[in-house]
Short mmCIF file of C-alpha atoms in Angstrom, two decimals:
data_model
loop_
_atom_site.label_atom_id
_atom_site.label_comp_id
_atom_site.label_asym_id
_atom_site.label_seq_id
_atom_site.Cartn_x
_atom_site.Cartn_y
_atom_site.Cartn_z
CA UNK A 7 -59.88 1.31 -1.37
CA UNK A 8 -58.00 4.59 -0.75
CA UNK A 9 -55.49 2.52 1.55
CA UNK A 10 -55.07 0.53 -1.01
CA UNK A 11 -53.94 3.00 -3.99
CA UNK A 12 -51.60 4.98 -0.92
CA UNK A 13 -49.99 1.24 -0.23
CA UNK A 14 -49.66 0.74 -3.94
CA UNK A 15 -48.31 3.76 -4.74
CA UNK A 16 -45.75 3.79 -1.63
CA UNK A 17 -44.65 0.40 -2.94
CA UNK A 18 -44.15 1.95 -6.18
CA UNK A 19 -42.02 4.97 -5.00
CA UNK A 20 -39.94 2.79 -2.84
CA UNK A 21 -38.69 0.45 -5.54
CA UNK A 22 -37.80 3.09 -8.09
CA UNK A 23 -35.65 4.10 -5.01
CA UNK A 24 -34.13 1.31 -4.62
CA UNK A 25 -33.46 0.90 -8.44
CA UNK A 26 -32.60 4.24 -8.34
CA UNK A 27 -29.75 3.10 -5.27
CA UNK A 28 -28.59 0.24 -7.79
CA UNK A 29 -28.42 2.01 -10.39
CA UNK A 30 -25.88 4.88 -8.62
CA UNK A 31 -24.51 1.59 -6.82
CA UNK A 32 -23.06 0.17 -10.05
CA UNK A 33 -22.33 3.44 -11.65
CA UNK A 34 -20.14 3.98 -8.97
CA UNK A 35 -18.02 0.63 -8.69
CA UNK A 36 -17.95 1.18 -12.39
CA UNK A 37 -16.04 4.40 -11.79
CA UNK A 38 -14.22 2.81 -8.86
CA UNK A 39 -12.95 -0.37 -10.92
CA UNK A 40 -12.04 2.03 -14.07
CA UNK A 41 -10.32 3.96 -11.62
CA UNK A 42 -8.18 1.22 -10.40
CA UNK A 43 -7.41 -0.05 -13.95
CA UNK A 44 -6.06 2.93 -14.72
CA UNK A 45 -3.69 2.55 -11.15
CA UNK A 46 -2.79 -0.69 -12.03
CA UNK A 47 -1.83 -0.12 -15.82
CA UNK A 48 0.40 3.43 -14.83
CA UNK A 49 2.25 1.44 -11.99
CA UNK A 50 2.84 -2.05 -14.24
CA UNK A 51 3.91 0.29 -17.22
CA UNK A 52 6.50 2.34 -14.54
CA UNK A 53 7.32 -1.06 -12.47
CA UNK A 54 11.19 -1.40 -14.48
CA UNK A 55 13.95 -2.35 -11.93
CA UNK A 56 17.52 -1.73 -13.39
CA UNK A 57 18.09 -5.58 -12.12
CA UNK A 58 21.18 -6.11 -14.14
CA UNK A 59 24.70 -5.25 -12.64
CA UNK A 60 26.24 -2.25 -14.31
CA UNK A 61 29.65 -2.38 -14.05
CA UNK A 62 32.19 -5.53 -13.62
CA UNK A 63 32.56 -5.03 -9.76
CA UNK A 64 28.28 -4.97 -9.19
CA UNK A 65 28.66 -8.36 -11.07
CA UNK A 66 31.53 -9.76 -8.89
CA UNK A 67 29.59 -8.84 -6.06
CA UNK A 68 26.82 -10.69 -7.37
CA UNK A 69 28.48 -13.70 -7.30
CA UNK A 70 29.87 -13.31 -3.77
CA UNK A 71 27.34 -11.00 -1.59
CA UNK A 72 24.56 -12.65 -0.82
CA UNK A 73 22.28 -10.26 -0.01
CA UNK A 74 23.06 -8.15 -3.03
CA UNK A 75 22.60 -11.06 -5.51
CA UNK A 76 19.01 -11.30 -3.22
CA UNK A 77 18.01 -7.74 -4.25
CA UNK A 78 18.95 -7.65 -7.10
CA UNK A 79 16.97 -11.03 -7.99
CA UNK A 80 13.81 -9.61 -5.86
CA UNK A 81 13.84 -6.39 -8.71
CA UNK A 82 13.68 -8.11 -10.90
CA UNK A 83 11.12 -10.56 -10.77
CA UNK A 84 7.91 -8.25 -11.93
CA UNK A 85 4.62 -8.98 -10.35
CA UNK A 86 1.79 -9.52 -12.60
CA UNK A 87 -2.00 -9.12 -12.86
CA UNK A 88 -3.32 -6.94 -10.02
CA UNK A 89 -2.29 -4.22 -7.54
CA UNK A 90 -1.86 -6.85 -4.55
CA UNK A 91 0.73 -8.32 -6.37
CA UNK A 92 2.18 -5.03 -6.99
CA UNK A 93 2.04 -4.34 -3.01
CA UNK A 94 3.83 -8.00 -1.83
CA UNK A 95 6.65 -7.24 -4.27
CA UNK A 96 6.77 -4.30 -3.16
CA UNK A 97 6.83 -5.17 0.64
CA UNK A 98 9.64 -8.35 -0.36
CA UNK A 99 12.36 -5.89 -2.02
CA UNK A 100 11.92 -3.18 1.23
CA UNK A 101 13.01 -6.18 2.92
CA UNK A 102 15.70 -7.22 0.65
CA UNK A 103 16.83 -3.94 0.63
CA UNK A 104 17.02 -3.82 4.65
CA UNK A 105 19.18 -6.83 4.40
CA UNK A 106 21.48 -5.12 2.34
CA UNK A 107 23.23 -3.63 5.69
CA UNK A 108 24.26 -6.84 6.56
CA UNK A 109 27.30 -8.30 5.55
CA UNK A 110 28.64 -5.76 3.97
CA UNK A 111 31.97 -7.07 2.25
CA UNK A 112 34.64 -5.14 4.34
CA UNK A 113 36.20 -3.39 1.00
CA UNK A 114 32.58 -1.78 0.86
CA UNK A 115 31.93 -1.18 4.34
CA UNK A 116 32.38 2.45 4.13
CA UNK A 117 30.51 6.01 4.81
CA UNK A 118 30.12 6.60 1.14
CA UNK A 119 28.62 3.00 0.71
CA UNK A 120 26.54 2.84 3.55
CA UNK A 121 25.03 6.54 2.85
CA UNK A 122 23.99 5.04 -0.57
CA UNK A 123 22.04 2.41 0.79
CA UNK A 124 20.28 4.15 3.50
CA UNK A 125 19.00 6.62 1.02
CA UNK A 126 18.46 3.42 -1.24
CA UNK A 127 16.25 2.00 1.84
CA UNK A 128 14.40 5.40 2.52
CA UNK A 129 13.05 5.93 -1.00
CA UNK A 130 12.11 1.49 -1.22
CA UNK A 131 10.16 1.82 2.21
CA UNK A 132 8.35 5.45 0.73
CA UNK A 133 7.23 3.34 -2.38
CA UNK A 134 6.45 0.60 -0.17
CA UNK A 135 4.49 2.78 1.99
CA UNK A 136 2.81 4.83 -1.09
CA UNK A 137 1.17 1.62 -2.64
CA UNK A 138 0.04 0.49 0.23
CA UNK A 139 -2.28 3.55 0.41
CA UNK A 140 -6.13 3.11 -0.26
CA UNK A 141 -6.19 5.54 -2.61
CA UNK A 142 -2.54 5.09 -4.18
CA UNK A 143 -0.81 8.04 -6.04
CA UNK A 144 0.59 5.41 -8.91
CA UNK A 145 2.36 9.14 -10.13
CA UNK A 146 4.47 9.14 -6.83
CA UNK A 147 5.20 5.43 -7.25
CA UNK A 148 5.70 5.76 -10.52
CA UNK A 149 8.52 8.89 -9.84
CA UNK A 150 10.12 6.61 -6.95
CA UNK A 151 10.75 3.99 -8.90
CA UNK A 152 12.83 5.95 -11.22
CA UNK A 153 14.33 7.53 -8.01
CA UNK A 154 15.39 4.03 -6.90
CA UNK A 155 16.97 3.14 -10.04
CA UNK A 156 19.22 6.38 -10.25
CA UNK A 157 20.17 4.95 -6.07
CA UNK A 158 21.13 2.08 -7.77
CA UNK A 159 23.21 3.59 -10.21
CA UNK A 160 24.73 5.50 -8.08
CA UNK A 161 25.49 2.87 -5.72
CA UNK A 162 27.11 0.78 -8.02
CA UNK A 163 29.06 3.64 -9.27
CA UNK A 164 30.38 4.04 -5.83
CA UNK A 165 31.44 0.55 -5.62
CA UNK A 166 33.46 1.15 -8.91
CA UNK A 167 35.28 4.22 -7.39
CA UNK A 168 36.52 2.10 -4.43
CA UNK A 169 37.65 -0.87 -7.05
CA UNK A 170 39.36 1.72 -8.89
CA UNK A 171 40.81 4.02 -5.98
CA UNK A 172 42.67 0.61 -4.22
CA UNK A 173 44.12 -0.02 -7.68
CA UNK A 174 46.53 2.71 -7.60
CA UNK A 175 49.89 2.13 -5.56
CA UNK A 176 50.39 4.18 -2.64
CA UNK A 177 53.56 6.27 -2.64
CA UNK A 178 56.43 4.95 -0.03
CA UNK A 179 55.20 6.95 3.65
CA UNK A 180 51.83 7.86 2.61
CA UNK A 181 50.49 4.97 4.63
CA UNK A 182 52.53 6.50 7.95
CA UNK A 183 51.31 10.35 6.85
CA UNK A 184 47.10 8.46 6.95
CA UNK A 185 47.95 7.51 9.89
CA UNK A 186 49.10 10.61 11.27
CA UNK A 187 46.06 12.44 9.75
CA UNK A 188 44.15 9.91 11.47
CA UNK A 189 42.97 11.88 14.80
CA UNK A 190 41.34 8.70 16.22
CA UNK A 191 44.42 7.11 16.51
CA UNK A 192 46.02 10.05 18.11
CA UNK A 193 47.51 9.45 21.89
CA UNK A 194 45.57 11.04 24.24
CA UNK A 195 47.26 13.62 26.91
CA UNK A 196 46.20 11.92 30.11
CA UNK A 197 48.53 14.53 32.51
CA UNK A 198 45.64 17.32 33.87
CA UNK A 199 46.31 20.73 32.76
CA UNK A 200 48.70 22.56 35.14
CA UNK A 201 47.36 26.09 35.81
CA UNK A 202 49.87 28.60 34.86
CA UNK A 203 52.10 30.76 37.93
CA UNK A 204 50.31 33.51 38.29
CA UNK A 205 51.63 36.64 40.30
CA UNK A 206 49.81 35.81 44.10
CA UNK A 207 47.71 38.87 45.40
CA UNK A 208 47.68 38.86 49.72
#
């Protein structure tokens, strides 16, 4: 009979346990999916792509460069409904934005360009890389996207400058004195050095 009340009252203690497991169970994906919401709404509230061109050139180039038109298309198509979606979109403009070193059109393929869309790249692949995070810091994501869209500013800016700066007619010889700036196309001295006569000492 003792046995008995011991069994019973074992049995007893071990399923307020395990109700006592549940219970902290759900409390905690509670927390976890709360948690998550709260990810998903700060990132979808931040997720805003300046997708339009700024300036007349950014639309020409639209229309002609390929990869930019791509981008720009890929920014502006907003995911919807939950983080994964967040993280493929995310993962599809780094490599839109990767393309953009391709094809360059050649009145754009310059330092000043190219610098611009390396650093364009680099902060793309750190948001990429943030939300893909188990725990994701939707603050940083949040800060890089607005990082991203001053790049693209920027960027566009730049392409503006170059538009602008081949609009205004060179004066007669300045494309001779380029040139001669130009130490690339310099000749090179192929004679070796001939040592100076100096006084012999016997």
């Amino acid at each position: 009979m003792k046995y008995r009340i011991i069994l019973f009252l074992l049995l007893v203690l071990g399923l307020q346990s395990c109700q006592n497991e549940n219970e902290r169970r759900l409390a905690e994906n509670a927390k976890e999916a709360k948690k998550k919401e709260k990810i998903f709404s700060n990132i979808n509230k931040a997720w805003i792509f300046i997708d339009e061109p700024i300036n007349e050139v950014s639309e020409k180039n639209a229309v002609t460069w390929t990869e930019w038109r791509d981008f720009l298309k890929e920014i502006g198509d907003k995911p919807r409904k939950t983080i994964g979606a967040f993280q493929k979109k995310s993962s599809a403009i780094a490599k839109k934005a990767v393309a953009l070193n391709n094809n360059i059109p050649s009145q754009f393929n310059q330092p000043q360009i190219k610098s611009r869309i390396s650093i364009l790249i680099t902060k793309i692949k750190m948001m990429d890389l943030f939300i893909h995070l188990n725990q994701i810091p939707d603050d940083k994501v949040a800060f890089l996207i607005g990082e991203i869209n001053k790049e693209l500013v920027s960027l566009e800016r730049q392409m503006d400058k170059i538009v602008e700066k081949a609009k205004i007619p060179k004066e007669q010889g300045e494309e001779d004195f380029l040139k001669m700036l130009d130490t690339t196309r310099a000749i090179q001295n192929t004679e070796p050095l001939k040592e100076p006569n100096l006084p012999r000492v016997e």
